[in-house]
Coordinates of C-alpha atoms in Angstrom, one line a residue:
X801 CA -29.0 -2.4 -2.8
X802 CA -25.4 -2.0 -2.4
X803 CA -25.0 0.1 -5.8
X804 CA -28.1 2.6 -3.9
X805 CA -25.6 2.8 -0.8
X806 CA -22.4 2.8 -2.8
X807 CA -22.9 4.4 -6.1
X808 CA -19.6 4.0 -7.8
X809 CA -20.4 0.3 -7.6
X810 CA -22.7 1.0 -10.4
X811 CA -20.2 2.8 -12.7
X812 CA -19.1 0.3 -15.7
X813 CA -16.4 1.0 -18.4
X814 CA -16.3 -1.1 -21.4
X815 CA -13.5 -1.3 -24.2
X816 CA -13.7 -3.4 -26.9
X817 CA -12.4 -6.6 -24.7
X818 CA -12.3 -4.8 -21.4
X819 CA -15.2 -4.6 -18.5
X820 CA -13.6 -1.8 -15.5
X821 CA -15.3 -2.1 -12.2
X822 CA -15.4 -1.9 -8.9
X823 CA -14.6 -5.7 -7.9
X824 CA -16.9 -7.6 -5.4
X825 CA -15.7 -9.3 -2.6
X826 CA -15.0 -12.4 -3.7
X827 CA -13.4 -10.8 -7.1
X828 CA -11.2 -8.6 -4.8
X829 CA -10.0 -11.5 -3.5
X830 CA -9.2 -13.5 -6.7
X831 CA -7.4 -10.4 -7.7
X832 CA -5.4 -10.5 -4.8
X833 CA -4.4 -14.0 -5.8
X834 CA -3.4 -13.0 -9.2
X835 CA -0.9 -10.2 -7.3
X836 CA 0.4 -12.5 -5.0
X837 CA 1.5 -14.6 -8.0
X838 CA 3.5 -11.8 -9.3
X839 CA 2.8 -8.6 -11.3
X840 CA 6.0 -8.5 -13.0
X841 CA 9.4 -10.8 -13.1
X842 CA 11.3 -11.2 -10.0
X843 CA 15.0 -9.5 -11.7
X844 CA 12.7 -6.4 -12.5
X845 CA 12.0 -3.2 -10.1
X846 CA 9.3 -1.1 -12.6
X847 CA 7.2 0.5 -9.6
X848 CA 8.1 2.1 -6.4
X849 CA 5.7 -0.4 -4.5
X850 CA 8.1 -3.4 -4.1
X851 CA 6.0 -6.1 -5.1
X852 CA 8.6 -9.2 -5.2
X853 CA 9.0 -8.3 -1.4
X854 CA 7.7 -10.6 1.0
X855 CA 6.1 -13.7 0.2
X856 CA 2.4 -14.0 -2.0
X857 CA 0.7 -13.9 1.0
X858 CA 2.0 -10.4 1.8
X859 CA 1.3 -9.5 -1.5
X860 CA -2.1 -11.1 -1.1
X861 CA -2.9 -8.6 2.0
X862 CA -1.5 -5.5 0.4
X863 CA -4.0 -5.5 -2.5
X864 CA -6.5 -5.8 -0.5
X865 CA -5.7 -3.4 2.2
X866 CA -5.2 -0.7 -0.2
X867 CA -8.9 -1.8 -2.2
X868 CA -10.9 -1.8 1.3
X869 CA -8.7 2.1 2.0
X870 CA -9.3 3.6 -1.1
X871 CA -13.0 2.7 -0.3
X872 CA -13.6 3.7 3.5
X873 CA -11.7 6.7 2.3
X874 CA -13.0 8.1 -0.9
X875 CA -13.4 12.1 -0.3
X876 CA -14.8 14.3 -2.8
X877 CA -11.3 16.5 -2.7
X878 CA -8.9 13.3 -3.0
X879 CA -10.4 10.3 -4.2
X880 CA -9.0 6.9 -5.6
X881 CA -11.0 4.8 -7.8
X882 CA -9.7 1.5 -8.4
X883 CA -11.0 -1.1 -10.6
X884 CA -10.6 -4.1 -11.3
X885 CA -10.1 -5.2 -15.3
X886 CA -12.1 -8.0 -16.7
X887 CA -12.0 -10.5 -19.5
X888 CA -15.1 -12.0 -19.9
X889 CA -15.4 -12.2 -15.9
X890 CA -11.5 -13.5 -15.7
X891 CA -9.8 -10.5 -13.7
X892 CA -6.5 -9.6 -15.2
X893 CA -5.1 -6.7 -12.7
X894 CA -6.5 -3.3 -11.6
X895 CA -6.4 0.1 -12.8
X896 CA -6.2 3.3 -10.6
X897 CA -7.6 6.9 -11.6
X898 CA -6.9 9.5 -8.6
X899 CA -7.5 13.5 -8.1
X900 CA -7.2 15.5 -5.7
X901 CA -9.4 19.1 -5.5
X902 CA -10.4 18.2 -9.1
X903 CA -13.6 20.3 -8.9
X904 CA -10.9 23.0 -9.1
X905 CA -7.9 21.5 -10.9
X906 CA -9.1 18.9 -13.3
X907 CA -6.7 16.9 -13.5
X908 CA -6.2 13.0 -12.8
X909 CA -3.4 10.8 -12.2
X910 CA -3.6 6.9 -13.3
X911 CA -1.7 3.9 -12.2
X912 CA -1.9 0.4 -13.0
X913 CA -1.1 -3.1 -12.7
X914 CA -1.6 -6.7 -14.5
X915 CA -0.4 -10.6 -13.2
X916 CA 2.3 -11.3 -15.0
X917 CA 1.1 -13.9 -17.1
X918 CA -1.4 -11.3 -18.6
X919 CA 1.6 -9.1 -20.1
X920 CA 2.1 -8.2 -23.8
X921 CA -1.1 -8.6 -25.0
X922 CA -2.2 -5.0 -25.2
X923 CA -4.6 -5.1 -21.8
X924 CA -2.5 -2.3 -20.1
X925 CA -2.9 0.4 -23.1
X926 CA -7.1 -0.9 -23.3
X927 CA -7.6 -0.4 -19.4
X928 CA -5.8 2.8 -19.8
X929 CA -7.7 4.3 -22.4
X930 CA -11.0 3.0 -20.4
X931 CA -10.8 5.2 -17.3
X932 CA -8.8 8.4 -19.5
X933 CA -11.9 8.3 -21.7
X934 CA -14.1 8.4 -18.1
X935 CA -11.4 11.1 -17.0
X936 CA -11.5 13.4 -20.2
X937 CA -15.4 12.5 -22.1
X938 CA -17.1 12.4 -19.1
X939 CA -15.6 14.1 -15.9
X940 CA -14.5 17.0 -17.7
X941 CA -10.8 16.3 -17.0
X942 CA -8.3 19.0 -18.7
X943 CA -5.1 16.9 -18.3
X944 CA -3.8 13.2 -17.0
X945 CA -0.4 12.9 -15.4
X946 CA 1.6 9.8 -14.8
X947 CA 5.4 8.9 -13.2
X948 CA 7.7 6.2 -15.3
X949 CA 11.3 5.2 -14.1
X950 CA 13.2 5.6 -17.4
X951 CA 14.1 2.1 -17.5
X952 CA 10.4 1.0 -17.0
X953 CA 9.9 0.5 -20.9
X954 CA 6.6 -0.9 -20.9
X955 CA 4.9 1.6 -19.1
X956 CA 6.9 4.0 -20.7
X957 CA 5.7 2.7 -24.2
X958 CA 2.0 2.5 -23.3
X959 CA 2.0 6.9 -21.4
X960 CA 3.8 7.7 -25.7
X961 CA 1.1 5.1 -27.6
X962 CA -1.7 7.4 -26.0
X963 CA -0.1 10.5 -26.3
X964 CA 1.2 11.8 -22.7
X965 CA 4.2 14.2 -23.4
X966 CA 7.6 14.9 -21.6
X967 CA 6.5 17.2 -18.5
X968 CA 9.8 17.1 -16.7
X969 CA 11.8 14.2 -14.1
X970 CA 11.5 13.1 -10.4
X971 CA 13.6 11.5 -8.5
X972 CA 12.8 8.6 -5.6
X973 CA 14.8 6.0 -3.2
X974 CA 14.3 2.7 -4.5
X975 CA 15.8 1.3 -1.5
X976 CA 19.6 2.2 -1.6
X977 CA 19.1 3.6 -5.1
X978 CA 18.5 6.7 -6.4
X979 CA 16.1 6.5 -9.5
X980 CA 14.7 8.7 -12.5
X981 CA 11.2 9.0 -13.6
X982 CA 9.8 10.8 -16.2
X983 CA 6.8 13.0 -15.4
X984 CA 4.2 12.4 -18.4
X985 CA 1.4 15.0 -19.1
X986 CA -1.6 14.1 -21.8
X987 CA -3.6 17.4 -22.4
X988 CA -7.4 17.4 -23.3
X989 CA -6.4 18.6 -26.8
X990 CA -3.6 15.9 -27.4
X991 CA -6.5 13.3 -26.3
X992 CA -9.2 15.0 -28.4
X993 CA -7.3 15.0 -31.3
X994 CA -6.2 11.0 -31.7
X995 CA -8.0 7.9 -32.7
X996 CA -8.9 6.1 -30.2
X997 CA -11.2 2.5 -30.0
X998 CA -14.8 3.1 -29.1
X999 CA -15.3 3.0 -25.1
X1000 CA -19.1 3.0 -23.3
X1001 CA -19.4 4.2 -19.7
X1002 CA -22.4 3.1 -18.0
X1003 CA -23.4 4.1 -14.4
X1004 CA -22.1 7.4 -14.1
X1005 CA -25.1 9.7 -13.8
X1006 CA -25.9 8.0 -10.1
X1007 CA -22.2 8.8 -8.5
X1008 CA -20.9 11.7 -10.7
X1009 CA -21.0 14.3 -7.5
X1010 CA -18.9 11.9 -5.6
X1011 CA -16.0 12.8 -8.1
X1012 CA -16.7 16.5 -7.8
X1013 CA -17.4 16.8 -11.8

């Protein structure tokens, strides 16, 4: 019933480990409790959301204020799909694909996260490739763009492993500080053209309108 209501609920990416999906209730809230545990060590600052701010319970909150928002207010012209990523039912962290007008521009913008004790293990690359497979094999997307400080290395590691290319810097407070990131660009052909592990989306047919594809 709530897949008929809600299509996206029926939408299912697999990877070779990986299951990407909307989380239920009760998984958004174990996911919560994996944030509010810490998605990365406490002497690092790697996204502009400061997650070692406040105490687990905020963190707790925040995760789940922004999966209930990107819900109540998905929009066909700037939308927010974020889902959570599975291991054989254990969630690990969430994964984010977002467009705006991308009827017209095709284009998609991906941002991610993983508790901390899920880190190293190649789960951030595997979720990435998941939803950029939905983005470019199914949705028809003709780039993916992305924002790294310089000194976030893993992220920055994981935009070069699948191909995303040097597209220019951007500069943000980070509190008191002033801080460089790297705008990434992977094109359609840079993606066609690579090797990539075999990813299955299921569920599309029923909610592909709502992404304006």
């Amino acid at each position: 019933m709530l897949t008929e209501l809600w299509p996206t609920y029926g939408l299912t990416i697999r990877t070779p480990r990986l299951e990407l999906r909307l989380p239920r209730e009760d998984e958004a809230a174990a996911l919560a409790r994996l944030a509010g545990e810490g998605v990365h060590r406490a002497d690092e600052r790697p996204f502009l959301t400061p997650w070692t701010d406040g105490g687990p319970g905020e963190r707790v909150r925040s995760v789940l204020r922004g999966h209930w928002s990107r819900l109540a207010e998905w929009d066909v012209a700037d939308w927010r799909l974020g889902l959570g990523v599975f291991l054989d039912g254990e969630p690990l962290g969430m994964v984010t694909l977002r467009a705006r007008d991308f009827r017209v521009v095709r284009e998609v913008t991906t941002f991610s996260w993983l508790g901390l004790r899920h880190h190293g293990k190649g789960y951030g690359t595997e979720a990435r490739t998941g939803v950029l497979a939905l983005a470019f094999d199914h949705l028809g997307a003709r780039a993916a763009r992305t924002e790294v400080f310089q000194d976030n290395h893993a992220s920055q590691g994981v935009s070069r492993k699948l191909g995303y290319e040097h597209d220019g810097v951007s500069v943000d407070a980070r509190g008191e500080e002033a801080v460089v990131s790297d705008r990434l660009r992977l094109t359609r052909e840079r993606w066609a053209g690579q090797e990539r592990p075999p990813v299955r989306v299921e569920g599309l047919a029923g909610c592909r309108s709502l992404f304006g594809a």
